[in-house]
């Protein structure tokens, strides 16, 4: 009898962890909580990310390609919901 367990984290959770690690590593952020967080947690800022495209793109007959990421983001102040910054990221990389 063989039991195989395959662990595939959900993409949204993985992206949240990577983004949090990046922000802390850059040094401008002291600590990051990734959703879901404790109900009573208090935050100075909330980053919302809406990813509409995250896919591989290849030309016909090609063995290599690119990853296309298209996302909209907002930085909010949780106290009053005020939008402090917003933008769009449209990135293609090999």
Short mmCIF file of N, CA and C in Angstrom, two decimals:
data_model
loop_
_atom_site.label_atom_id
_atom_site.label_comp_id
_atom_site.label_asym_id
_atom_site.label_seq_id
_atom_site.Cartn_x
_atom_site.Cartn_y
_atom_site.Cartn_z
N UNK A 1 0.85 -1.18 0.00
CA UNK A 1 0.00 0.00 0.00
C UNK A 1 0.89 1.24 0.00
N UNK A 2 0.66 2.13 -0.93
CA UNK A 2 1.42 3.37 -1.03
C UNK A 2 0.45 4.53 -0.88
N UNK A 3 0.83 5.46 -0.05
CA UNK A 3 0.02 6.66 0.14
C UNK A 3 0.84 7.85 -0.33
N UNK A 4 0.31 8.62 -1.22
CA UNK A 4 1.01 9.78 -1.75
C UNK A 4 0.21 11.02 -1.37
N UNK A 5 0.89 11.96 -0.78
CA UNK A 5 0.25 13.22 -0.46
C UNK A 5 0.89 14.30 -1.31
N UNK A 6 0.08 15.00 -2.09
CA UNK A 6 0.56 16.08 -2.93
C UNK A 6 0.11 17.38 -2.29
N UNK A 7 1.09 18.23 -2.04
CA UNK A 7 0.77 19.51 -1.43
C UNK A 7 0.97 20.61 -2.46
N UNK A 8 -0.12 21.25 -2.83
CA UNK A 8 -0.05 22.40 -3.73
C UNK A 8 -0.72 23.57 -3.03
N UNK A 9 0.08 24.54 -2.55
CA UNK A 9 -0.54 25.68 -1.90
C UNK A 9 -1.37 26.47 -2.91
N UNK A 10 -2.41 27.09 -2.42
CA UNK A 10 -3.24 27.92 -3.29
C UNK A 10 -2.41 29.08 -3.80
N UNK A 11 -2.64 29.45 -5.04
CA UNK A 11 -1.86 30.51 -5.67
C UNK A 11 -2.00 31.83 -4.92
N UNK A 12 -3.21 32.19 -4.48
CA UNK A 12 -3.39 33.46 -3.78
C UNK A 12 -2.60 33.50 -2.49
N UNK A 13 -2.54 32.39 -1.76
CA UNK A 13 -1.76 32.33 -0.52
C UNK A 13 -0.27 32.45 -0.82
N UNK A 14 0.19 31.77 -1.86
CA UNK A 14 1.60 31.81 -2.22
C UNK A 14 2.02 33.22 -2.65
N UNK A 15 1.21 33.89 -3.43
CA UNK A 15 1.53 35.25 -3.87
C UNK A 15 1.58 36.19 -2.67
N UNK A 16 0.66 36.04 -1.75
CA UNK A 16 0.66 36.87 -0.54
C UNK A 16 1.93 36.68 0.27
N UNK A 17 2.36 35.43 0.43
CA UNK A 17 3.60 35.15 1.19
C UNK A 17 4.81 35.75 0.49
N UNK A 18 4.90 35.60 -0.82
CA UNK A 18 6.04 36.13 -1.58
C UNK A 18 6.07 37.65 -1.50
N UNK A 19 4.91 38.27 -1.67
CA UNK A 19 4.85 39.73 -1.61
C UNK A 19 5.23 40.23 -0.22
N UNK A 20 4.74 39.58 0.82
CA UNK A 20 5.09 39.96 2.19
C UNK A 20 6.58 39.83 2.45
N UNK A 21 7.18 38.75 1.99
CA UNK A 21 8.63 38.55 2.14
C UNK A 21 9.41 39.63 1.41
N UNK A 22 8.96 40.00 0.23
CA UNK A 22 9.62 41.04 -0.54
C UNK A 22 9.58 42.38 0.19
N UNK A 23 8.42 42.75 0.72
CA UNK A 23 8.28 44.04 1.41
C UNK A 23 9.19 44.11 2.64
N UNK A 24 9.26 43.04 3.40
CA UNK A 24 10.12 43.03 4.59
C UNK A 24 11.59 43.07 4.19
N UNK A 25 11.94 42.33 3.17
CA UNK A 25 13.34 42.27 2.71
C UNK A 25 13.81 43.63 2.19
N UNK A 26 12.92 44.40 1.60
CA UNK A 26 13.29 45.72 1.08
C UNK A 26 13.63 46.69 2.20
N UNK A 27 13.20 46.41 3.42
CA UNK A 27 13.59 47.23 4.57
C UNK A 27 12.67 48.39 4.88
N UNK A 28 11.70 48.70 4.03
CA UNK A 28 10.81 49.82 4.31
C UNK A 28 9.61 49.40 5.17
N UNK A 29 9.45 48.10 5.38
CA UNK A 29 8.34 47.57 6.16
C UNK A 29 8.91 46.71 7.28
N UNK A 30 8.43 46.93 8.50
CA UNK A 30 8.93 46.20 9.66
C UNK A 30 8.36 44.79 9.76
N UNK A 31 7.06 44.65 9.51
CA UNK A 31 6.40 43.34 9.63
C UNK A 31 5.20 43.28 8.69
N UNK A 32 4.85 42.08 8.27
CA UNK A 32 3.75 41.87 7.34
C UNK A 32 2.88 40.72 7.85
N UNK A 33 1.58 40.93 7.82
CA UNK A 33 0.62 39.85 8.03
C UNK A 33 -0.01 39.55 6.69
N UNK A 34 -0.18 38.28 6.38
CA UNK A 34 -0.82 37.87 5.13
C UNK A 34 -2.19 37.30 5.48
N UNK A 35 -3.20 37.68 4.72
CA UNK A 35 -4.56 37.21 4.97
C UNK A 35 -4.61 35.70 4.90
N UNK A 36 -5.40 35.07 5.72
CA UNK A 36 -6.24 35.66 6.76
C UNK A 36 -5.43 35.94 8.03
N UNK A 37 -5.69 37.05 8.69
CA UNK A 37 -5.00 37.39 9.93
C UNK A 37 -6.02 37.41 11.06
N UNK A 38 -5.53 37.54 12.29
CA UNK A 38 -6.39 37.52 13.47
C UNK A 38 -7.41 38.66 13.40
N UNK A 39 -8.59 38.43 13.91
CA UNK A 39 -9.68 39.40 13.86
C UNK A 39 -9.28 40.72 14.51
N UNK A 40 -8.57 40.67 15.60
CA UNK A 40 -8.21 41.90 16.34
C UNK A 40 -6.90 42.52 15.88
N UNK A 41 -6.31 42.00 14.85
CA UNK A 41 -5.03 42.54 14.36
C UNK A 41 -5.22 43.97 13.88
N UNK A 42 -4.24 44.81 14.18
CA UNK A 42 -4.27 46.20 13.73
C UNK A 42 -3.10 46.42 12.79
N UNK A 43 -3.38 47.11 11.69
CA UNK A 43 -2.36 47.34 10.68
C UNK A 43 -2.29 48.82 10.33
N UNK A 44 -1.11 49.27 9.96
CA UNK A 44 -0.95 50.66 9.52
C UNK A 44 -1.43 50.82 8.08
N UNK A 45 -1.21 49.80 7.27
CA UNK A 45 -1.58 49.85 5.86
C UNK A 45 -2.13 48.51 5.43
N UNK A 46 -2.96 48.54 4.40
CA UNK A 46 -3.51 47.33 3.80
C UNK A 46 -3.21 47.38 2.31
N UNK A 47 -2.58 46.34 1.80
CA UNK A 47 -2.30 46.25 0.37
C UNK A 47 -3.30 45.26 -0.23
N UNK A 48 -4.07 45.74 -1.20
CA UNK A 48 -5.01 44.88 -1.91
C UNK A 48 -4.47 44.63 -3.30
N UNK A 49 -4.51 43.40 -3.71
CA UNK A 49 -3.97 42.99 -4.99
C UNK A 49 -5.05 42.25 -5.76
N UNK A 50 -5.29 42.68 -7.01
CA UNK A 50 -6.26 42.00 -7.88
C UNK A 50 -5.50 41.52 -9.11
N UNK A 51 -5.34 40.22 -9.21
CA UNK A 51 -4.59 39.64 -10.32
C UNK A 51 -5.59 39.16 -11.37
N UNK A 52 -5.48 39.71 -12.57
CA UNK A 52 -6.41 39.30 -13.62
C UNK A 52 -5.74 38.38 -14.64
N UNK A 53 -4.42 38.36 -14.65
CA UNK A 53 -3.72 37.47 -15.59
C UNK A 53 -2.41 37.01 -14.96
N UNK A 54 -2.20 35.70 -14.94
CA UNK A 54 -0.96 35.10 -14.46
C UNK A 54 -0.82 33.80 -15.23
N UNK A 55 -0.16 33.88 -16.39
CA UNK A 55 -0.15 32.72 -17.28
C UNK A 55 1.12 32.67 -18.11
N UNK A 56 1.41 31.51 -18.59
CA UNK A 56 2.53 31.34 -19.50
C UNK A 56 2.11 31.68 -20.92
N UNK A 57 3.02 32.32 -21.66
CA UNK A 57 2.75 32.72 -23.03
C UNK A 57 3.90 32.23 -23.90
N UNK A 58 3.58 31.45 -24.95
CA UNK A 58 4.62 30.97 -25.87
C UNK A 58 4.18 31.22 -27.30
N UNK A 59 5.17 31.39 -28.16
CA UNK A 59 4.89 31.51 -29.59
C UNK A 59 4.72 30.12 -30.16
N UNK A 60 3.98 29.99 -31.25
CA UNK A 60 3.75 28.70 -31.89
C UNK A 60 5.08 28.05 -32.26
N UNK A 61 5.26 26.80 -31.87
CA UNK A 61 6.47 26.05 -32.20
C UNK A 61 7.66 26.34 -31.29
N UNK A 62 7.50 27.24 -30.34
CA UNK A 62 8.60 27.60 -29.45
C UNK A 62 8.66 26.65 -28.26
N UNK A 63 9.87 26.44 -27.75
CA UNK A 63 10.03 25.61 -26.55
C UNK A 63 10.25 26.47 -25.31
N UNK A 64 10.29 27.78 -25.48
CA UNK A 64 10.43 28.68 -24.33
C UNK A 64 9.38 29.78 -24.45
N UNK A 65 9.17 30.50 -23.38
CA UNK A 65 8.16 31.53 -23.41
C UNK A 65 8.34 32.53 -22.30
N UNK A 66 7.26 33.18 -21.98
CA UNK A 66 7.25 34.20 -20.95
C UNK A 66 6.11 33.94 -19.98
N UNK A 67 6.19 34.62 -18.84
CA UNK A 67 5.09 34.65 -17.89
C UNK A 67 4.48 36.04 -17.98
N UNK A 68 3.18 36.10 -18.09
CA UNK A 68 2.50 37.39 -18.16
C UNK A 68 1.71 37.59 -16.87
N UNK A 69 2.02 38.67 -16.16
CA UNK A 69 1.32 39.03 -14.93
C UNK A 69 0.66 40.39 -15.14
N UNK A 70 -0.63 40.44 -14.91
CA UNK A 70 -1.38 41.69 -14.98
C UNK A 70 -2.13 41.83 -13.67
N UNK A 71 -1.81 42.88 -12.91
CA UNK A 71 -2.43 43.07 -11.60
C UNK A 71 -2.68 44.54 -11.32
N UNK A 72 -3.72 44.79 -10.55
CA UNK A 72 -4.01 46.12 -10.03
C UNK A 72 -3.82 46.05 -8.52
N UNK A 73 -3.28 47.12 -7.95
CA UNK A 73 -3.01 47.14 -6.52
C UNK A 73 -3.42 48.47 -5.92
N UNK A 74 -3.72 48.42 -4.62
CA UNK A 74 -4.06 49.61 -3.85
C UNK A 74 -3.41 49.51 -2.48
N UNK A 75 -2.99 50.64 -1.95
CA UNK A 75 -2.52 50.71 -0.58
C UNK A 75 -3.54 51.58 0.17
N UNK A 76 -4.16 51.00 1.18
CA UNK A 76 -5.23 51.65 1.93
C UNK A 76 -4.81 51.91 3.38
N UNK A 77 -5.44 52.90 3.98
CA UNK A 77 -5.29 53.13 5.41
C UNK A 77 -6.51 52.47 6.07
N UNK A 78 -6.32 51.42 6.85
CA UNK A 78 -7.45 50.66 7.41
C UNK A 78 -8.37 51.46 8.31
N UNK A 79 -7.87 52.49 8.97
CA UNK A 79 -8.70 53.26 9.90
C UNK A 79 -9.92 53.84 9.21
N UNK A 80 -9.71 54.43 8.02
CA UNK A 80 -10.82 55.09 7.33
C UNK A 80 -11.05 54.60 5.90
N UNK A 81 -10.23 53.64 5.44
CA UNK A 81 -10.39 53.09 4.10
C UNK A 81 -9.86 54.00 2.99
N UNK A 82 -9.17 55.07 3.38
CA UNK A 82 -8.64 56.01 2.38
C UNK A 82 -7.59 55.33 1.50
N UNK A 83 -7.69 55.52 0.19
CA UNK A 83 -6.72 54.98 -0.76
C UNK A 83 -5.51 55.93 -0.78
N UNK A 84 -4.34 55.42 -0.42
CA UNK A 84 -3.12 56.22 -0.39
C UNK A 84 -2.35 56.14 -1.70
N UNK A 85 -2.46 55.02 -2.38
CA UNK A 85 -1.80 54.85 -3.68
C UNK A 85 -2.50 53.71 -4.40
N UNK A 86 -2.44 53.79 -5.73
CA UNK A 86 -2.99 52.68 -6.53
C UNK A 86 -2.23 52.64 -7.85
N UNK A 87 -2.20 51.47 -8.44
CA UNK A 87 -1.50 51.34 -9.70
C UNK A 87 -1.80 50.04 -10.39
N UNK A 88 -1.13 49.85 -11.49
CA UNK A 88 -1.29 48.64 -12.31
C UNK A 88 0.10 48.11 -12.65
N UNK A 89 0.24 46.81 -12.63
CA UNK A 89 1.48 46.16 -13.03
C UNK A 89 1.16 45.23 -14.19
N UNK A 90 1.83 45.43 -15.31
CA UNK A 90 1.67 44.58 -16.49
C UNK A 90 3.09 44.16 -16.87
N UNK A 91 3.47 42.94 -16.51
CA UNK A 91 4.85 42.51 -16.63
C UNK A 91 4.94 41.19 -17.39
N UNK A 92 5.88 41.11 -18.32
CA UNK A 92 6.16 39.86 -19.05
C UNK A 92 7.65 39.57 -18.89
N UNK A 93 7.94 38.37 -18.46
CA UNK A 93 9.35 37.97 -18.27
C UNK A 93 9.57 36.59 -18.80
N UNK A 94 10.79 36.35 -19.29
CA UNK A 94 11.17 35.06 -19.82
C UNK A 94 11.48 34.07 -18.75
#
